[in-house]
Short mmCIF file of C-alpha atoms in Angstrom, two decimals:
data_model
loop_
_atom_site.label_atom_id
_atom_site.label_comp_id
_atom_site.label_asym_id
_atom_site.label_seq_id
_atom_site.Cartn_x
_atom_site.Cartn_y
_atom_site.Cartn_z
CA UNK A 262 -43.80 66.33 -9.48
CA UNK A 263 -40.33 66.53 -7.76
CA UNK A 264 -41.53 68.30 -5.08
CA UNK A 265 -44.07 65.90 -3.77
CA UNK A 266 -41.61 63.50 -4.42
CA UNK A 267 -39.20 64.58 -1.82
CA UNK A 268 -41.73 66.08 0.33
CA UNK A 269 -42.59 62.41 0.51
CA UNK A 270 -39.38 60.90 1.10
CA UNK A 271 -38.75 63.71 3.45
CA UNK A 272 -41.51 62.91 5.54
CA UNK A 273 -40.79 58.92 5.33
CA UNK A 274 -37.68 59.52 6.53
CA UNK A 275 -38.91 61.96 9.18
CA UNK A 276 -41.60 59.03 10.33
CA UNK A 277 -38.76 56.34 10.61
CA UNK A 278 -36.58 58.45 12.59
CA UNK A 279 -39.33 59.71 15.04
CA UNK A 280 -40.54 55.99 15.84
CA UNK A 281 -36.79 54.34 15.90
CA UNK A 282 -36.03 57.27 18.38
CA UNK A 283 -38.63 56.80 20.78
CA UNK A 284 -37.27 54.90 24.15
CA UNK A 285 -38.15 51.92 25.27
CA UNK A 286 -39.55 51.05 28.98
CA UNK A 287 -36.20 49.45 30.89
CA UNK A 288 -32.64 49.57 31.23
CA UNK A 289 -30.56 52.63 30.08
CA UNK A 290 -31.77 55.21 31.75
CA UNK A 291 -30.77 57.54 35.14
CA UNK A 292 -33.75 56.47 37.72
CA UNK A 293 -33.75 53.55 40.10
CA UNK A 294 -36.13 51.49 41.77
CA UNK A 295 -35.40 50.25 45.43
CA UNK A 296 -36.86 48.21 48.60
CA UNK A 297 -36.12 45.93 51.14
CA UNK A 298 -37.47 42.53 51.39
CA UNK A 299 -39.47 41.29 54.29
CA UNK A 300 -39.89 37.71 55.23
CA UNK A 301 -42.56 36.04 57.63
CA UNK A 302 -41.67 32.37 58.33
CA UNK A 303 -45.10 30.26 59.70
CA UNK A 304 -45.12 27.31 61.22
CA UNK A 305 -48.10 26.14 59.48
CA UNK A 306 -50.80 28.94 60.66
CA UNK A 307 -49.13 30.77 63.35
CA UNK A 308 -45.82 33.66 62.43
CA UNK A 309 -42.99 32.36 64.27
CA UNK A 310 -40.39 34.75 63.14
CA UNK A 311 -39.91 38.04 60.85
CA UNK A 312 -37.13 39.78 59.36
CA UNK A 313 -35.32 41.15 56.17
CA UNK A 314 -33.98 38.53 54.01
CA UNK A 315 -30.68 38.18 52.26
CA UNK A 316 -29.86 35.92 48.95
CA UNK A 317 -33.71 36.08 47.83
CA UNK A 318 -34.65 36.76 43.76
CA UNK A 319 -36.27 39.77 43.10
CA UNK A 320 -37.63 40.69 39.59
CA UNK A 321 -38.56 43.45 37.39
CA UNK A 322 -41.17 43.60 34.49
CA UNK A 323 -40.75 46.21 31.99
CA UNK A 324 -43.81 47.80 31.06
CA UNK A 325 -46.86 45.57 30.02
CA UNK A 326 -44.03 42.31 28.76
CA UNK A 327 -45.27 39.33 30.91
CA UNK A 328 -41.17 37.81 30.47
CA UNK A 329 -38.74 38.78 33.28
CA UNK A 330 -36.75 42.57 32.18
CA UNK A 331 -33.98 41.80 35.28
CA UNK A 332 -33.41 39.73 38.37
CA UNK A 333 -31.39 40.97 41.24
CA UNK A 334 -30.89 39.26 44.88
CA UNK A 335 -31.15 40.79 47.75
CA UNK A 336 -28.45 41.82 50.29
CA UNK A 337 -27.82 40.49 53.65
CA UNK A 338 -30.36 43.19 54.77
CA UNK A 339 -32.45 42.19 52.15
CA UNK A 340 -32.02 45.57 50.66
CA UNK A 341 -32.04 45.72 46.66
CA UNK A 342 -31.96 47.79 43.76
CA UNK A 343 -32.76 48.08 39.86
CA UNK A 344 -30.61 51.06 38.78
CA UNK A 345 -30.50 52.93 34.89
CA UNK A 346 -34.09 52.65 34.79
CA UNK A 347 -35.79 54.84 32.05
CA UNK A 348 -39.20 56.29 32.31
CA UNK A 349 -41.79 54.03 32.34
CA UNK A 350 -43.92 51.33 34.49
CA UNK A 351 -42.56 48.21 36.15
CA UNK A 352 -43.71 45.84 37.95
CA UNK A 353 -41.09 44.31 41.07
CA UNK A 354 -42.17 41.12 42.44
CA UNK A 355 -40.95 37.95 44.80
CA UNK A 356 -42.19 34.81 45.06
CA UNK A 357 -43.73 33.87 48.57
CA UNK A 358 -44.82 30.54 50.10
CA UNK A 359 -48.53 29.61 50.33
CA UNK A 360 -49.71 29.22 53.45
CA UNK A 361 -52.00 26.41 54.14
CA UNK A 362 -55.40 27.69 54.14
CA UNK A 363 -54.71 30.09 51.09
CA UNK A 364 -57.17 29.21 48.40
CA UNK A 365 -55.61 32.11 45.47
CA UNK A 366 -52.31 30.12 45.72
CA UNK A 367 -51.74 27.52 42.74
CA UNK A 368 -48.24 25.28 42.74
CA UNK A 369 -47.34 26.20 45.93
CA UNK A 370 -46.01 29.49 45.35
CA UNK A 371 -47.69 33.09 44.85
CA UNK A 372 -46.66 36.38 43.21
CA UNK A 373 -46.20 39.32 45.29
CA UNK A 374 -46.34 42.25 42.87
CA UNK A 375 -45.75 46.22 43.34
CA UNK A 376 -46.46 48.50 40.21
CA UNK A 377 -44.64 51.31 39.84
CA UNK A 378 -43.91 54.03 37.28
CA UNK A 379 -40.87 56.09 36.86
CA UNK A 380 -42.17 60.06 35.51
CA UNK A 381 -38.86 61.45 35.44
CA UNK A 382 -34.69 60.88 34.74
CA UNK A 383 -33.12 60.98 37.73
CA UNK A 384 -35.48 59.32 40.05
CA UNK A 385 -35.09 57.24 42.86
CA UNK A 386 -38.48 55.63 43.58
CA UNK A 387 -38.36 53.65 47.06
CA UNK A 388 -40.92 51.08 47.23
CA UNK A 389 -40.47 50.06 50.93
CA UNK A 390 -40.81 46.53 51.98
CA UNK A 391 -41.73 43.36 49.62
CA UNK A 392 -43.46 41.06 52.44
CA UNK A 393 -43.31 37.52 51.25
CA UNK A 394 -43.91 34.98 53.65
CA UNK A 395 -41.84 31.18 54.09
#
């Protein structure tokens, strides 16, 4: 009977350490995630001018959670960057202006998303631009 006692416990303890061990999707990690952002301004339907953007919000999603991981702003080249990234997906998104005769826009404002998953430690995954438009 002591045997299959502590072959029990041993095994409960065993399970609890296995699942409290396993890593989480986000920050701590070696990888990063980069990309520049690229803006088109309109004057209502026609592009008037286009570059990359400083001082906008970026954001990261960790795995499948719909609240915000991080939030990083983009340099005066609108470069940025999400570093200590474990393995995982993310999703990276702006917001970007609706332009007038854009039906899938609600509020004003639209989501421009990128998925992306990280495979290994020691990644650097670049994403290239993030076009949002203004």
């Amino acid at each position: 009977m002591k045997i299959h006692f502590r072959v029990f416990i041993s095994f409960a303890i065993f399970s609890i350490l296995f699942y409290a061990c396993k890593k989480q999707v986000g920050q701590g990690g070696t990888s990063i995630i980069k990309g520049k952002l690229f803006v088109t301004l309109y004057n209502v339907f026609t592009p008037v001018d286009s570059f990359y953007s400083g001082k906008e919000n970026i954001y990261i999603n960790y795995g499948d959670a719909t609240a915000i991981g991080n939030k990083v702003e983009s340099s005066y080249d609108g470069s940025f960057e999400f570093p200590y990234l474990k393995k995982g997906k993310y999703k990276v998104y702006a917001y970007s202006n609706c332009l007038v005769n854009d039906t899938s826009c609600h509020g004003g404002k639209k989501t421009v998303l990128k998925e992306l998953e990280i495979t290994g430690n020691h990644q650097v995954i670049d994403m290239g631009d993030l076009k949002i438009t203004k």
